[in-house]
Coordinates of C-alpha atoms in Angstrom, one line a residue:
X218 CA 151.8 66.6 49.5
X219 CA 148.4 64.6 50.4
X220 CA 146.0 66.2 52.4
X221 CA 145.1 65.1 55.7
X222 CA 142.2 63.4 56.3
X223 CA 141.0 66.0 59.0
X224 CA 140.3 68.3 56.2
X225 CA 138.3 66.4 54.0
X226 CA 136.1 64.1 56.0
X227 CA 134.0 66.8 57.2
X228 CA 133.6 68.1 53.7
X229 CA 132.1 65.0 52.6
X230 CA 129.9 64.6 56.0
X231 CA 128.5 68.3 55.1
X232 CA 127.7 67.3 51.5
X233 CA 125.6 64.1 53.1
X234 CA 124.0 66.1 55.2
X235 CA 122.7 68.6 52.4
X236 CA 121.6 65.9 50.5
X237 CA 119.3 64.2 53.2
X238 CA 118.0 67.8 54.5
X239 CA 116.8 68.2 51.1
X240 CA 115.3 64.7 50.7
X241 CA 113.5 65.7 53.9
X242 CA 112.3 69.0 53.1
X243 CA 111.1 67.4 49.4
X244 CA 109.2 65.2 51.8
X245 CA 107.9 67.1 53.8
X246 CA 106.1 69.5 51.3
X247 CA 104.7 66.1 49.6
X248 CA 103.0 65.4 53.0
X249 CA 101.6 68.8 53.4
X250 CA 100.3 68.9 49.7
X251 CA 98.6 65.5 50.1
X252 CA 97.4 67.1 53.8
X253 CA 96.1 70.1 52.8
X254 CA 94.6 68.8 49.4
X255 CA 92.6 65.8 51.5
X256 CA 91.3 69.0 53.7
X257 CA 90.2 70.9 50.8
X258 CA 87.9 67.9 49.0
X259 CA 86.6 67.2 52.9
X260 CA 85.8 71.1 52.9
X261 CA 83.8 70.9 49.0
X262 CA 82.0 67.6 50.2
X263 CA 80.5 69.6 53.3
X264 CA 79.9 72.6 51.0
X265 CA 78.0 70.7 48.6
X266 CA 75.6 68.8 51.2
X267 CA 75.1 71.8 52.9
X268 CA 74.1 73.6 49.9
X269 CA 71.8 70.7 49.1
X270 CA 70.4 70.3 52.7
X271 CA 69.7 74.0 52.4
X272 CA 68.3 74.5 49.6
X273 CA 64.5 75.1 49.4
X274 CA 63.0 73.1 46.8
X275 CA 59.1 72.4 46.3
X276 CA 59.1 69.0 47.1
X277 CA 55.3 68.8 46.7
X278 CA 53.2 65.9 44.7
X279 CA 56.9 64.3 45.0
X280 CA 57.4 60.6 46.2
X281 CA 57.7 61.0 50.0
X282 CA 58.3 64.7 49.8
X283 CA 61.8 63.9 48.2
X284 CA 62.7 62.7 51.8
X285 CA 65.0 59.5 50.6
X286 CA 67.3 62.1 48.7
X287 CA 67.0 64.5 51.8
X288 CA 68.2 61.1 53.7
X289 CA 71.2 60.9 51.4
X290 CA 72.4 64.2 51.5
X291 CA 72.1 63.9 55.7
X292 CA 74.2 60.5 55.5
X293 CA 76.8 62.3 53.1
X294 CA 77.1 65.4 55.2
X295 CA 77.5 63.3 58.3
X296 CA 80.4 61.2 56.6
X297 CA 82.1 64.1 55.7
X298 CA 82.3 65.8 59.0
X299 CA 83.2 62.3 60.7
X300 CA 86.1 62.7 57.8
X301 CA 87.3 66.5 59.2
X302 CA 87.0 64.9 62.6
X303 CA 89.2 61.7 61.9
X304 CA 91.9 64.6 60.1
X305 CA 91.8 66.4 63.2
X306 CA 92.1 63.6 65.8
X307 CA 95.1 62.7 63.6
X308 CA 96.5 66.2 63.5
X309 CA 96.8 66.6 59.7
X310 CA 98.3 70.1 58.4
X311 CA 95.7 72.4 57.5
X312 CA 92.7 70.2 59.5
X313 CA 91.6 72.7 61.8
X314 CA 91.5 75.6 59.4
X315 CA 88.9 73.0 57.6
X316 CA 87.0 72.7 60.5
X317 CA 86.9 76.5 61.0
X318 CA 86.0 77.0 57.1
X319 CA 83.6 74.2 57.2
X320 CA 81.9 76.4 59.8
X321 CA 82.1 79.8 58.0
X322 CA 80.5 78.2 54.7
X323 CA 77.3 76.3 56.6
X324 CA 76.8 79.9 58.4
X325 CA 77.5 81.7 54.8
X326 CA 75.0 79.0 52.7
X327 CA 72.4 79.4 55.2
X328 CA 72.4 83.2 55.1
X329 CA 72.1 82.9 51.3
X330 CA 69.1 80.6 51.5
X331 CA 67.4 82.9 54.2
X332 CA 68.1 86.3 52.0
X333 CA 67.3 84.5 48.8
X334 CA 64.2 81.7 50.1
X335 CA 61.3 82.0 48.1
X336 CA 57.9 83.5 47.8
X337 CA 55.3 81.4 48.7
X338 CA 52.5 84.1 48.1
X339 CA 49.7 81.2 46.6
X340 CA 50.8 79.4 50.0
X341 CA 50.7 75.9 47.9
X342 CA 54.1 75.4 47.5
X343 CA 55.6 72.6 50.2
X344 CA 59.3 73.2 50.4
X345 CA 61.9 70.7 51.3
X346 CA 63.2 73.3 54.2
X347 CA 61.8 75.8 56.1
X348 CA 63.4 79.1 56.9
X349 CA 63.4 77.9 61.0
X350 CA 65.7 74.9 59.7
X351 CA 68.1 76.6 57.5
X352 CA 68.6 78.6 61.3
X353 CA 69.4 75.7 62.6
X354 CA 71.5 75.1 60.3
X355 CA 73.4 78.1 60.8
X356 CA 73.6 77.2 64.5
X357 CA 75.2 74.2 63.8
X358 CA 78.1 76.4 61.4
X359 CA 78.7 78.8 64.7
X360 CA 79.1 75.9 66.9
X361 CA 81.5 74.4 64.7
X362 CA 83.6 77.6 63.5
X363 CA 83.6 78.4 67.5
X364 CA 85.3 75.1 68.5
X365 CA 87.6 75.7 65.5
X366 CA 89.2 78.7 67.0
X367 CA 89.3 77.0 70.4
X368 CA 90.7 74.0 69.3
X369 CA 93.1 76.4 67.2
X370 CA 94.0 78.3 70.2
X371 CA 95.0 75.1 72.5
X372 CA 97.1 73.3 69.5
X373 CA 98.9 76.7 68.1
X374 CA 102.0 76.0 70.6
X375 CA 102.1 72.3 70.0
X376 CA 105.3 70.6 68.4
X377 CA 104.2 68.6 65.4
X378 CA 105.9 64.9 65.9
X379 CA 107.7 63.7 62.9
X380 CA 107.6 60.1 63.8
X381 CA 103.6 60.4 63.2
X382 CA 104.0 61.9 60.1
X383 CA 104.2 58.3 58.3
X384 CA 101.1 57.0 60.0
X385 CA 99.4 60.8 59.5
X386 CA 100.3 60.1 55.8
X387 CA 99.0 57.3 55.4
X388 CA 95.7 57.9 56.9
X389 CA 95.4 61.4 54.2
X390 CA 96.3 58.8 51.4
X391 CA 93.2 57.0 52.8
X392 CA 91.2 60.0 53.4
X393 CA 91.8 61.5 50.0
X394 CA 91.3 58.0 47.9
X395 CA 88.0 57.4 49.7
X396 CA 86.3 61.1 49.3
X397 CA 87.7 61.4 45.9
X398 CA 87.0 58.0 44.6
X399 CA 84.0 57.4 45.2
X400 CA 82.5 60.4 44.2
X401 CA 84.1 59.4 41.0
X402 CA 83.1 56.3 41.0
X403 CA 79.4 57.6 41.4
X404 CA 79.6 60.0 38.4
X405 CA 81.0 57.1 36.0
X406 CA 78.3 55.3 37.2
X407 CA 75.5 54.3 34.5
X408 CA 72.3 55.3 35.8
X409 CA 69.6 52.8 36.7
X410 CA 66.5 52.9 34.5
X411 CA 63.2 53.7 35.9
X412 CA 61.4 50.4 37.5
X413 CA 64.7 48.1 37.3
X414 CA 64.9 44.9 38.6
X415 CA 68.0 42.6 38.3
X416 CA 68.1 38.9 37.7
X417 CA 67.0 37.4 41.1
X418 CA 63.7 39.6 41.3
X419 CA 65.7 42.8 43.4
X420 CA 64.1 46.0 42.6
X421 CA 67.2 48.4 42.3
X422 CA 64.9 51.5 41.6
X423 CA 61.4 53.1 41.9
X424 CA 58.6 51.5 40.4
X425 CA 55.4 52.7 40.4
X426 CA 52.8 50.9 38.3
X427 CA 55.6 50.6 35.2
X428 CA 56.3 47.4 33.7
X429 CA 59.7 45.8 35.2
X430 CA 63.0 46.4 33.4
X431 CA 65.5 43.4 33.7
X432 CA 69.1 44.6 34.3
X433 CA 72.4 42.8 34.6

């Protein structure tokens, strides 16, 4: 006796249906690895200029006071919190808790630095930052862990949109090859010798009464 189609159908809709909730959920774990993972390298990036801003070097008898690498380290901070930003406008998994920890390590590096600063007892030394700027510093970290929590608070009870999760992916794909490639690309990349100038007479590095090195 054949069976009736009634009993059947629905057997084969259910095993459909399985198949595509798992596709989804293997999907949806992909997105929140990328999202969390892009969070995380935006959270070491703010660590490591922070650490750098804050930390008290004697910059004296050094060219300018070692202000160009202090100008660096500014531009890099400032790109990395405009990349937590861009996450957080675009409501990626895990961007607020990046915010929040972004605040807790500038307030945690800049209570290191003010425990550990050092002696200046000869009162020659010139360092790169003074104990009244690593405070600011630490102002800066309250301000941003304290909008963290509030932005936290107003966002908890919102409904993530799936139809934004291809556009949200594809800006953390973006995110992530940006602050992970070009940090790469800066470690692979062969140092410049001292006093080099290229070709056309550009000088690519410092030179200070040395003769010119000609690079490609």
């Amino acid at each position: 006796m054949p069976v009736p189609t009634a009993y059947w159908r629905p057997l084969k809709t259910q095993k459909g249906f399985r198949v595509f909730s798992r596709r989804n959920t293997l999907v949806s774990g992909l997105f929140h690895a990328v999202c969390w993972l892009v969070v995380l390298v935006l959270i070491l990036h703010v660590a490591f200029f922070n650490w750098q801003l804050m930390k008290p070097l004697n910059v004296g008898g050094t060219f300018m006071g070692g202000g160009m690498a202090t100008e660096l380290y500014l531009m890099g901070w400032g790109v990395a919190t405009l990349g937590l930003i861009v996450a957080i406008l675009l409501r990626l998994p895990g961007a607020i808790y990046g915010w929040i920890g972004s605040g807790l390590l500038t307030m945690g590096i800049g209570a290191w630095w003010q425990l550990n600063y050092p002696d200046n007892d000869t009162g020659n030394a010139i360092y790169s930052i003074s104990e009244h700027e690593i405070g600011s510093f630490m102002i800066i970290g309250v301000i941003v862990l304290s909008t963290g929590f509030y932005a936290r608070e107003k966002l908890k009870n919102r409904v993530p949109d799936p139809e934004q999760m291809p556009v949200q992916f594809i800006a953390a794909v973006l995110l992530g090859a940006f602050f992970i490639g070009v940090p790469l690309a800066k470690y692979t990349e062969k140092p410049l010798p001292y006093c080099a100038f290229n070709k056309a007479g550009q000088q690519l590095s410092i030179c200070i009464g040395k003769e010119r090195v000609i690079v490609d």
